[in-house]
mmCIF file with all atom_site columns, C-alpha atoms in Angstrom:
data_model
loop_
_atom_site.group_PDB
_atom_site.id
_atom_site.type_symbol
_atom_site.label_atom_id
_atom_site.label_alt_id
_atom_site.label_comp_id
_atom_site.label_asym_id
_atom_site.label_entity_id
_atom_site.label_seq_id
_atom_site.pdbx_PDB_ins_code
_atom_site.Cartn_x
_atom_site.Cartn_y
_atom_site.Cartn_z
_atom_site.occupancy
_atom_site.B_iso_or_equiv
_atom_site.pdbx_formal_charge
_atom_site.auth_seq_id
_atom_site.auth_comp_id
_atom_site.auth_asym_id
_atom_site.auth_atom_id
_atom_site.pdbx_PDB_model_num
ATOM 1   C CA . MET A 1 1   ? 82.224  139.148 82.810  1.00 60.00 ? 26  MET A CA 1
ATOM 2   C CA . ASN A 1 2   ? 80.349  135.759 82.897  1.00 70.00 ? 27  ASN A CA 1
ATOM 3   C CA . LYS A 1 3   ? 80.650  133.316 86.025  1.00 72.00 ? 28  LYS A CA 1
ATOM 4   C CA . PRO A 1 4   ? 82.142  129.952 85.585  1.00 65.00 ? 29  PRO A CA 1
ATOM 5   C CA . LYS A 1 5   ? 79.220  127.403 85.787  1.00 70.00 ? 30  LYS A CA 1
ATOM 6   C CA . THR A 1 6   ? 79.602  124.289 87.532  1.00 66.00 ? 31  THR A CA 1
ATOM 7   C CA . VAL A 1 7   ? 79.523  122.138 84.610  1.00 69.00 ? 32  VAL A CA 1
ATOM 8   C CA . ASP A 1 8   ? 82.642  123.970 83.541  1.00 79.00 ? 33  ASP A CA 1
ATOM 9   C CA . VAL A 1 9   ? 84.391  124.098 87.096  1.00 84.00 ? 34  VAL A CA 1
ATOM 10  C CA . LEU A 1 10  ? 83.724  120.384 88.263  1.00 86.00 ? 35  LEU A CA 1
ATOM 11  C CA . PRO A 1 11  ? 86.251  118.573 85.603  1.00 87.00 ? 36  PRO A CA 1
ATOM 12  C CA . VAL A 1 12  ? 88.819  120.916 87.014  1.00 88.00 ? 37  VAL A CA 1
ATOM 13  C CA . LEU A 1 13  ? 88.190  120.271 90.817  1.00 91.00 ? 38  LEU A CA 1
ATOM 14  C CA . SER A 1 14  ? 88.113  116.467 90.171  1.00 92.00 ? 39  SER A CA 1
ATOM 15  C CA . MET A 1 15  ? 91.573  116.385 88.120  1.00 92.00 ? 40  MET A CA 1
ATOM 16  C CA . GLY A 1 16  ? 93.183  118.740 90.868  1.00 93.00 ? 41  GLY A CA 1
ATOM 17  C CA . ALA A 1 17  ? 91.313  115.837 93.620  1.00 94.00 ? 42  ALA A CA 1
ATOM 18  C CA . LEU A 1 18  ? 92.463  113.029 92.001  1.00 92.00 ? 43  LEU A CA 1
ATOM 19  C CA . PHE A 1 19  ? 96.199  114.389 91.907  1.00 92.00 ? 44  PHE A CA 1
ATOM 20  C CA . VAL A 1 20  ? 96.032  114.783 94.930  1.00 94.00 ? 45  VAL A CA 1
ATOM 21  C CA . ALA A 1 21  ? 94.806  111.591 96.058  1.00 92.00 ? 46  ALA A CA 1
ATOM 22  C CA . ILE A 1 22  ? 97.430  110.158 93.589  1.00 88.00 ? 47  ILE A CA 1
ATOM 23  C CA . PHE A 1 23  ? 100.311 111.394 95.980  1.00 89.00 ? 48  PHE A CA 1
ATOM 24  C CA . LEU A 1 24  ? 98.655  110.683 98.880  1.00 90.00 ? 49  LEU A CA 1
ATOM 25  C CA . LEU A 1 25  ? 98.484  107.283 97.897  1.00 85.00 ? 50  LEU A CA 1
ATOM 26  C CA . ALA A 1 26  ? 102.302 107.126 96.924  1.00 82.00 ? 51  ALA A CA 1
ATOM 27  C CA . PHE A 1 27  ? 103.332 108.156 100.060 1.00 84.00 ? 52  PHE A CA 1
ATOM 28  C CA . LEU A 1 28  ? 101.153 105.404 101.894 1.00 82.00 ? 53  LEU A CA 1
ATOM 29  C CA . VAL A 1 29  ? 102.940 102.921 99.775  1.00 78.00 ? 54  VAL A CA 1
ATOM 30  C CA . ALA A 1 30  ? 106.417 104.072 99.898  1.00 78.00 ? 55  ALA A CA 1
ATOM 31  C CA . GLY A 1 31  ? 107.095 101.951 102.672 1.00 77.00 ? 56  GLY A CA 1
ATOM 32  C CA . PRO A 1 32  ? 106.141 98.495  101.181 1.00 75.00 ? 57  PRO A CA 1
ATOM 33  C CA . PHE A 1 33  ? 107.776 99.461  97.972  1.00 75.00 ? 58  PHE A CA 1
ATOM 34  C CA . GLU A 1 34  ? 111.351 100.329 99.625  1.00 76.00 ? 59  GLU A CA 1
ATOM 35  C CA . ALA A 1 35  ? 110.786 96.878  101.854 1.00 75.00 ? 60  ALA A CA 1
ATOM 36  C CA . ALA A 1 36  ? 110.717 95.012  98.970  1.00 71.00 ? 61  ALA A CA 1
ATOM 37  C CA . GLY A 1 37  ? 113.686 96.350  96.830  1.00 73.00 ? 62  GLY A CA 1
ATOM 38  C CA . ALA A 1 38  ? 111.390 98.320  94.385  1.00 72.00 ? 63  ALA A CA 1
ATOM 39  C CA . VAL A 1 39  ? 113.620 100.888 92.921  1.00 73.00 ? 64  VAL A CA 1
ATOM 40  C CA . ALA A 1 40  ? 113.148 102.644 89.239  1.00 72.00 ? 65  ALA A CA 1
ATOM 41  C CA . PHE A 1 41  ? 117.282 102.684 89.261  1.00 74.00 ? 66  PHE A CA 1
ATOM 42  C CA . GLU A 1 42  ? 120.419 100.957 90.532  1.00 79.00 ? 67  GLU A CA 1
ATOM 43  C CA . ASN A 1 43  ? 121.771 103.948 91.912  1.00 83.00 ? 68  ASN A CA 1
ATOM 44  C CA . PRO A 1 44  ? 119.160 106.600 92.311  1.00 77.00 ? 69  PRO A CA 1
ATOM 45  C CA . SER A 1 45  ? 121.938 109.571 92.885  1.00 83.00 ? 70  SER A CA 1
ATOM 46  C CA . ASP A 1 46  ? 123.278 109.009 89.699  1.00 85.00 ? 71  ASP A CA 1
ATOM 47  C CA . PRO A 1 47  ? 122.534 112.389 87.473  1.00 86.00 ? 72  PRO A CA 1
ATOM 48  C CA . TRP A 1 48  ? 122.637 110.358 83.982  1.00 90.00 ? 73  TRP A CA 1
ATOM 49  C CA . ASN A 1 49  ? 119.032 108.802 85.068  1.00 89.00 ? 74  ASN A CA 1
ATOM 50  C CA . ILE A 1 50  ? 117.129 111.582 83.518  1.00 90.00 ? 75  ILE A CA 1
ATOM 51  C CA . ALA A 1 51  ? 119.295 111.102 80.325  1.00 92.00 ? 76  ALA A CA 1
ATOM 52  C CA . TYR A 1 52  ? 118.369 107.409 80.638  1.00 91.00 ? 77  TYR A CA 1
ATOM 53  C CA . PHE A 1 53  ? 114.742 108.371 81.083  1.00 90.00 ? 78  PHE A CA 1
ATOM 54  C CA . PHE A 1 54  ? 114.629 110.829 78.453  1.00 95.00 ? 79  PHE A CA 1
ATOM 55  C CA . GLY A 1 55  ? 116.145 108.630 76.152  1.00 95.00 ? 80  GLY A CA 1
ATOM 56  C CA . MET A 1 56  ? 113.628 105.707 76.566  1.00 93.00 ? 81  MET A CA 1
ATOM 57  C CA . LEU A 1 57  ? 110.464 107.734 76.511  1.00 94.00 ? 82  LEU A CA 1
ATOM 58  C CA . MET A 1 58  ? 111.728 109.346 72.922  1.00 97.00 ? 83  MET A CA 1
ATOM 59  C CA . PHE A 1 59  ? 112.356 105.960 72.173  1.00 96.00 ? 84  PHE A CA 1
ATOM 60  C CA . ILE A 1 60  ? 108.918 104.553 73.261  1.00 92.00 ? 85  ILE A CA 1
ATOM 61  C CA . THR A 1 61  ? 106.917 107.641 71.319  1.00 93.00 ? 86  THR A CA 1
ATOM 62  C CA . ALA A 1 62  ? 108.674 107.422 68.533  1.00 95.00 ? 87  ALA A CA 1
ATOM 63  C CA . ALA A 1 63  ? 107.876 103.590 67.969  1.00 91.00 ? 88  ALA A CA 1
ATOM 64  C CA . ILE A 1 64  ? 104.150 104.589 69.053  1.00 90.00 ? 89  ILE A CA 1
ATOM 65  C CA . LEU A 1 65  ? 104.174 106.867 66.319  1.00 92.00 ? 90  LEU A CA 1
ATOM 66  C CA . ILE A 1 66  ? 105.706 104.332 63.684  1.00 93.00 ? 91  ILE A CA 1
ATOM 67  C CA . ILE A 1 67  ? 103.143 101.948 64.291  1.00 90.00 ? 92  ILE A CA 1
ATOM 68  C CA . ILE A 1 68  ? 100.092 104.745 64.271  1.00 89.00 ? 93  ILE A CA 1
ATOM 69  C CA . LYS A 1 69  ? 101.849 105.519 61.074  1.00 91.00 ? 94  LYS A CA 1
ATOM 70  C CA . LEU A 1 70  ? 101.575 102.185 59.686  1.00 91.00 ? 95  LEU A CA 1
ATOM 71  C CA . LYS A 1 71  ? 97.736  101.932 60.913  1.00 88.00 ? 96  LYS A CA 1
ATOM 72  C CA . LYS A 1 72  ? 98.126  98.712  63.178  1.00 87.00 ? 97  LYS A CA 1
ATOM 73  C CA . ALA A 1 73  ? 95.912  99.625  65.865  1.00 84.00 ? 98  ALA A CA 1
ATOM 74  C CA . ASN A 1 74  ? 95.449  96.570  67.128  1.00 89.00 ? 99  ASN A CA 1
ATOM 75  C CA . PHE A 1 75  ? 99.043  95.873  67.567  1.00 89.00 ? 100 PHE A CA 1
ATOM 76  C CA . LEU A 1 76  ? 99.327  98.672  69.616  1.00 89.00 ? 101 LEU A CA 1
ATOM 77  C CA . ARG A 1 77  ? 95.952  97.987  71.902  1.00 91.00 ? 102 ARG A CA 1
ATOM 78  C CA . VAL A 1 78  ? 98.217  94.819  72.713  1.00 91.00 ? 103 VAL A CA 1
ATOM 79  C CA . ILE A 1 79  ? 100.918 96.651  73.719  1.00 89.00 ? 104 ILE A CA 1
ATOM 80  C CA . PHE A 1 80  ? 98.971  99.203  75.964  1.00 91.00 ? 105 PHE A CA 1
ATOM 81  C CA . LEU A 1 81  ? 97.293  96.314  77.384  1.00 93.00 ? 106 LEU A CA 1
ATOM 82  C CA . GLY A 1 82  ? 100.681 94.476  78.048  1.00 93.00 ? 107 GLY A CA 1
ATOM 83  C CA . ALA A 1 83  ? 102.147 97.041  79.776  1.00 91.00 ? 108 ALA A CA 1
ATOM 84  C CA . THR A 1 84  ? 99.126  97.725  81.665  1.00 92.00 ? 109 THR A CA 1
ATOM 85  C CA . ALA A 1 85  ? 99.644  94.298  82.740  1.00 92.00 ? 110 ALA A CA 1
ATOM 86  C CA . VAL A 1 86  ? 103.082 94.155  83.855  1.00 90.00 ? 111 VAL A CA 1
ATOM 87  C CA . LEU A 1 87  ? 102.712 97.510  85.626  1.00 85.00 ? 112 LEU A CA 1
ATOM 88  C CA . SER A 1 88  ? 99.743  96.281  87.711  1.00 84.00 ? 113 SER A CA 1
ATOM 89  C CA . LEU A 1 89  ? 102.163 93.130  88.489  1.00 81.00 ? 114 LEU A CA 1
ATOM 90  C CA . TYR A 1 90  ? 105.161 95.511  89.722  1.00 78.00 ? 115 TYR A CA 1
ATOM 91  C CA . VAL A 1 91  ? 102.795 97.931  91.811  1.00 77.00 ? 116 VAL A CA 1
ATOM 92  C CA . PHE A 1 92  ? 100.371 95.086  93.386  1.00 78.00 ? 117 PHE A CA 1
ATOM 93  C CA . TYR A 1 93  ? 103.598 92.697  93.803  1.00 74.00 ? 118 TYR A CA 1
ATOM 94  C CA . PRO A 1 94  ? 104.964 95.079  96.986  1.00 72.00 ? 119 PRO A CA 1
ATOM 95  C CA . LEU A 1 95  ? 101.257 95.843  98.469  1.00 71.00 ? 120 LEU A CA 1
ATOM 96  C CA . LEU A 1 96  ? 100.975 92.063  99.058  1.00 70.00 ? 121 LEU A CA 1
ATOM 97  C CA . SER A 1 97  ? 103.332 92.574  101.670 1.00 63.00 ? 122 SER A CA 1
ATOM 98  C CA . LEU A 1 98  ? 100.920 94.551  103.655 1.00 65.00 ? 123 LEU A CA 1
ATOM 99  C CA . VAL A 1 99  ? 98.461  91.715  104.039 1.00 65.00 ? 124 VAL A CA 1
ATOM 100 C CA . SER A 1 100 ? 99.934  89.049  106.976 1.00 55.00 ? 125 SER A CA 1
ATOM 101 C CA . SER A 1 101 ? 100.755 85.477  105.885 1.00 53.00 ? 126 SER A CA 1
ATOM 102 C CA . ASN A 1 102 ? 98.421  84.503  108.565 1.00 49.00 ? 127 ASN A CA 1
ATOM 103 C CA . TRP A 1 103 ? 95.595  85.524  106.383 1.00 55.00 ? 128 TRP A CA 1
ATOM 104 C CA . LEU A 1 104 ? 97.004  84.254  103.236 1.00 53.00 ? 129 LEU A CA 1
ATOM 105 C CA . LEU A 1 105 ? 97.640  80.523  104.430 1.00 47.00 ? 130 LEU A CA 1
ATOM 106 C CA . PRO A 1 106 ? 95.093  79.053  106.840 1.00 51.00 ? 131 PRO A CA 1
ATOM 107 C CA . SER A 1 107 ? 96.493  78.000  110.211 1.00 47.00 ? 132 SER A CA 1
ATOM 108 C CA . VAL A 1 108 ? 96.233  74.106  109.100 1.00 45.00 ? 133 VAL A CA 1
ATOM 109 C CA . TYR A 1 109 ? 99.125  74.572  106.437 1.00 44.00 ? 134 TYR A CA 1
ATOM 110 C CA . GLN A 1 110 ? 101.509 76.237  109.038 1.00 46.00 ? 135 GLN A CA 1
#
């Protein structure tokens, strides 16, 4: 049997390390998100949340496939960049609470 090369194993190990790093970071930032009141659903214990999420996923996937079929790559690019910008704002806004207000504002203005 052939022994796997380092070149073949490195991507798999990198993906595994990235997966673990993302979950560790998620645990670290969970507190600021809870303090900021950022929740995915109004009632997290509602069993219909998964149906809502699945429906939105199917709708967005269908919309992307239609845009691809119509060959509107630039429009799709704008949608993805906009979604990335909104997601970045959603993620980084609660993390700003970790930074002290004393550090953001000089003592002259307080």
